[in-house]
Amino acid sequence: MQDIDYRSNCEPFTACLEVVKAWSKAHPGHLPIFILVENKDGQPRLEGGAIPEPLTAQTFDLLDAEIRSVFLPGETITPDDVRGSHKSLLEAVMAGGWPTLERARGKIVFLLDQRRVEPLYTMGHPLLEGRLMFTNATPGAPDAAFTECNDSVTDPDLVPRLIRQGYLVRTMTDPAPALIRANDTARRDASIRSGAQMVSTDYPAGEPAESGFFVTVQAVGANHPNARCNPVLKPANCTDALLHEGK
């Protein structure tokens, strides 16, 4: 976010990717790493602040090129990998087109956060042919393999239904600030129960809110606090320790 997030841990974007790649190479067989990309545009965030460049289809061509400048073919899981010989990504995921965990180990998966920029990213690539990122697509669309669903409280069956259909789902566990201050955990707990493959938070266990609100998918102090067997899709032989044996 311009004028606010300028003190990044790594600049530019490719330097951040190099950090991820170095860690990945140092930990062969790791669980797949998901990188959620959110481009910022629009009006300045502060009075007199920087005016971000408008996002265009070329912006995303250049973004893909930057990712390719760091990660070689075979180091990422791309829409083409998942679609295979199917007519669309939707058809592929409905038919179990995602790679198995063993095939996904050591790989990076890029996800485009904003649904509003999807038309720019799919311009000339309606099925994400040749693209590196999965779009945050509306379920049922031809490019739909990944989608966001951020409230499992009002419809607790939605995420389980989507993941059983084959979608990769990301959910935000944190409620509104007032509820964070009240340490209201209803949304957090529903999100964790939902089976969404990715749960996002601004309050991991090591950085709780002043109210004590925090998020973890396993018991605090567990050996592997960041991943677990999916509570909805868990195979009978899955154990959390087994997930990490490829490290």
mmCIF file of N, CA, C and O in Angstrom, residues 117-152:
data_model
loop_
_atom_site.group_PDB
_atom_site.id
_atom_site.type_symbol
_atom_site.label_atom_id
_atom_site.label_comp_id
_atom_site.label_asym_id
_atom_site.label_seq_id
_atom_site.Cartn_x
_atom_site.Cartn_y
_atom_site.Cartn_z
ATOM 1 N N VAL A 117 -9.782 -7.465 -10.617
ATOM 2 C CA VAL A 117 -8.780 -7.363 -11.682
ATOM 3 C C VAL A 117 -8.720 -8.637 -12.528
ATOM 4 O O VAL A 117 -7.908 -8.731 -13.449
ATOM 5 N N GLU A 118 -9.577 -9.578 -12.228
ATOM 6 C CA GLU A 118 -9.588 -10.829 -12.991
ATOM 7 C C GLU A 118 -9.729 -10.599 -14.495
ATOM 8 O O GLU A 118 -9.023 -11.238 -15.284
ATOM 9 N N PRO A 119 -10.613 -9.664 -14.953
ATOM 10 C CA PRO A 119 -10.716 -9.453 -16.409
ATOM 11 C C PRO A 119 -9.411 -8.998 -17.053
ATOM 12 O O PRO A 119 -9.154 -9.313 -18.221
ATOM 13 N N LEU A 120 -8.565 -8.271 -16.305
ATOM 14 C CA LEU A 120 -7.272 -7.841 -16.841
ATOM 15 C C LEU A 120 -6.321 -9.024 -16.962
ATOM 16 O O LEU A 120 -5.573 -9.142 -17.933
ATOM 17 N N TYR A 121 -6.354 -9.896 -15.978
ATOM 18 C CA TYR A 121 -5.418 -11.022 -15.978
ATOM 19 C C TYR A 121 -5.820 -12.096 -16.988
ATOM 20 O O TYR A 121 -4.966 -12.799 -17.544
ATOM 21 N N THR A 122 -7.119 -12.239 -17.216
ATOM 22 C CA THR A 122 -7.580 -13.266 -18.153
ATOM 23 C C THR A 122 -7.690 -12.734 -19.584
ATOM 24 O O THR A 122 -7.989 -13.510 -20.495
ATOM 25 N N MET A 123 -7.426 -11.423 -19.795
ATOM 26 C CA MET A 123 -7.490 -10.875 -21.150
ATOM 27 C C MET A 123 -6.479 -11.588 -22.050
ATOM 28 O O MET A 123 -5.269 -11.571 -21.797
ATOM 29 N N GLY A 124 -6.969 -12.236 -23.074
ATOM 30 C CA GLY A 124 -6.102 -13.020 -23.955
ATOM 31 C C GLY A 124 -5.744 -14.376 -23.380
ATOM 32 O O GLY A 124 -5.075 -15.177 -24.046
ATOM 33 N N HIS A 125 -6.186 -14.640 -22.140
ATOM 34 C CA HIS A 125 -5.902 -15.922 -21.472
ATOM 35 C C HIS A 125 -7.174 -16.367 -20.739
ATOM 36 O O HIS A 125 -7.170 -16.508 -19.509
ATOM 37 N N PRO A 126 -8.276 -16.586 -21.454
ATOM 38 C CA PRO A 126 -9.556 -16.846 -20.792
ATOM 39 C C PRO A 126 -9.569 -18.066 -19.889
ATOM 40 O O PRO A 126 -10.327 -18.117 -18.924
ATOM 41 N N LEU A 127 -8.721 -19.030 -20.185
ATOM 42 C CA LEU A 127 -8.622 -20.228 -19.347
ATOM 43 C C LEU A 127 -7.319 -20.236 -18.563
ATOM 44 O O LEU A 127 -6.878 -21.275 -18.078
ATOM 45 N N LEU A 128 -6.695 -19.045 -18.462
ATOM 46 C CA LEU A 128 -5.406 -18.857 -17.793
ATOM 47 C C LEU A 128 -4.283 -19.613 -18.485
ATOM 48 O O LEU A 128 -3.292 -20.003 -17.863
ATOM 49 N N GLU A 129 -4.421 -19.779 -19.804
ATOM 50 C CA GLU A 129 -3.356 -20.425 -20.581
ATOM 51 C C GLU A 129 -2.078 -19.600 -20.488
ATOM 52 O O GLU A 129 -2.068 -18.405 -20.758
ATOM 53 N N GLY A 130 -0.996 -20.221 -20.102
ATOM 54 C CA GLY A 130 0.284 -19.547 -20.031
ATOM 55 C C GLY A 130 0.457 -18.629 -18.834
ATOM 56 O O GLY A 130 1.527 -18.041 -18.665
ATOM 57 N N ARG A 131 -0.562 -18.489 -18.009
ATOM 58 C CA ARG A 131 -0.468 -17.637 -16.831
ATOM 59 C C ARG A 131 0.162 -18.400 -15.663
ATOM 60 O O ARG A 131 0.177 -19.639 -15.629
ATOM 61 N N LEU A 132 0.688 -17.634 -14.693
ATOM 62 C CA LEU A 132 1.333 -18.242 -13.537
ATOM 63 C C LEU A 132 0.460 -18.236 -12.292
ATOM 64 O O LEU A 132 0.671 -19.040 -11.384
ATOM 65 N N MET A 133 -0.499 -17.320 -12.239
ATOM 66 C CA MET A 133 -1.318 -17.195 -11.037
ATOM 67 C C MET A 133 -2.719 -17.737 -11.260
ATOM 68 O O MET A 133 -3.257 -17.671 -12.367
ATOM 69 N N PHE A 134 -3.301 -18.256 -10.190
ATOM 70 C CA PHE A 134 -4.702 -18.654 -10.207
ATOM 71 C C PHE A 134 -5.548 -17.442 -9.792
ATOM 72 O O PHE A 134 -5.227 -16.757 -8.826
ATOM 73 N N THR A 135 -6.615 -17.183 -10.521
ATOM 74 C CA THR A 135 -7.481 -16.053 -10.203
ATOM 75 C C THR A 135 -8.426 -16.398 -9.058
ATOM 76 O O THR A 135 -8.819 -17.551 -8.873
ATOM 77 N N ASN A 136 -8.809 -15.361 -8.313
ATOM 78 C CA ASN A 136 -9.838 -15.499 -7.286
ATOM 79 C C ASN A 136 -11.179 -15.485 -8.009
ATOM 80 O O ASN A 136 -11.877 -14.477 -8.073
ATOM 81 N N ALA A 137 -11.532 -16.606 -8.584
ATOM 82 C CA ALA A 137 -12.650 -16.672 -9.518
ATOM 83 C C ALA A 137 -13.971 -16.971 -8.817
ATOM 84 O O ALA A 137 -14.013 -17.550 -7.727
ATOM 85 N N THR A 138 -15.043 -16.564 -9.471
ATOM 86 C CA THR A 138 -16.377 -16.928 -9.014
ATOM 87 C C THR A 138 -16.591 -18.415 -9.275
ATOM 88 O O THR A 138 -16.361 -18.882 -10.393
ATOM 89 N N PRO A 139 -16.989 -19.179 -8.273
ATOM 90 C CA PRO A 139 -17.222 -20.604 -8.515
ATOM 91 C C PRO A 139 -18.160 -20.822 -9.703
ATOM 92 O O PRO A 139 -19.181 -20.157 -9.839
ATOM 93 N N GLY A 140 -17.777 -21.743 -10.560
ATOM 94 C CA GLY A 140 -18.554 -22.023 -11.753
ATOM 95 C C GLY A 140 -18.004 -21.380 -13.006
ATOM 96 O O GLY A 140 -18.378 -21.767 -14.116
ATOM 97 N N ALA A 141 -17.086 -20.395 -12.868
ATOM 98 C CA ALA A 141 -16.477 -19.752 -14.031
ATOM 99 C C ALA A 141 -15.444 -20.684 -14.658
ATOM 100 O O ALA A 141 -14.883 -21.555 -13.974
ATOM 101 N N PRO A 142 -15.144 -20.515 -15.967
ATOM 102 C CA PRO A 142 -14.185 -21.410 -16.633
ATOM 103 C C PRO A 142 -12.793 -21.403 -16.004
ATOM 104 O O PRO A 142 -12.068 -22.398 -16.074
ATOM 105 N N ASP A 143 -12.393 -20.249 -15.391
ATOM 106 C CA ASP A 143 -11.070 -20.151 -14.778
ATOM 107 C C ASP A 143 -11.106 -20.452 -13.281
ATOM 108 O O ASP A 143 -10.140 -20.180 -12.559
ATOM 109 N N ALA A 144 -12.200 -20.987 -12.802
ATOM 110 C CA ALA A 144 -12.371 -21.192 -11.363
ATOM 111 C C ALA A 144 -11.669 -22.449 -10.880
ATOM 112 O O ALA A 144 -12.045 -23.562 -11.237
ATOM 113 N N ALA A 145 -10.619 -22.246 -10.097
ATOM 114 C CA ALA A 145 -9.941 -23.332 -9.401
ATOM 115 C C ALA A 145 -9.676 -22.906 -7.964
ATOM 116 O O ALA A 145 -9.642 -23.731 -7.046
ATOM 117 N N PHE A 146 -9.485 -21.600 -7.784
ATOM 118 C CA PHE A 146 -9.225 -20.982 -6.480
ATOM 119 C C PHE A 146 -10.278 -19.912 -6.236
ATOM 120 O O PHE A 146 -10.663 -19.178 -7.153
ATOM 121 N N THR A 147 -10.760 -19.825 -4.991
ATOM 122 C CA THR A 147 -11.723 -18.788 -4.661
ATOM 123 C C THR A 147 -11.583 -18.425 -3.188
ATOM 124 O O THR A 147 -11.041 -19.202 -2.394
ATOM 125 N N GLU A 148 -12.051 -17.239 -2.841
ATOM 126 C CA GLU A 148 -12.035 -16.791 -1.451
ATOM 127 C C GLU A 148 -13.445 -16.831 -0.882
ATOM 128 O O GLU A 148 -14.417 -16.504 -1.561
ATOM 129 N N CYS A 149 -13.543 -17.234 0.361
ATOM 130 C CA CYS A 149 -14.817 -17.262 1.080
ATOM 131 C C CYS A 149 -14.512 -16.854 2.503
ATOM 132 O O CYS A 149 -13.912 -17.626 3.255
ATOM 133 N N ASN A 150 -14.900 -15.634 2.883
ATOM 134 C CA ASN A 150 -14.395 -15.056 4.123
ATOM 135 C C ASN A 150 -15.359 -15.057 5.296
ATOM 136 O O ASN A 150 -15.092 -14.407 6.304
ATOM 137 N N ASP A 151 -16.465 -15.745 5.207
ATOM 138 C CA ASP A 151 -17.364 -15.790 6.356
ATOM 139 C C ASP A 151 -18.045 -17.147 6.433
ATOM 140 O O ASP A 151 -18.980 -17.432 5.685
ATOM 141 N N SER A 152 -17.585 -17.963 7.352
ATOM 142 C CA SER A 152 -18.171 -19.286 7.543
ATOM 143 C C SER A 152 -19.189 -19.299 8.674
ATOM 144 O O SER A 152 -19.694 -20.368 9.037
#
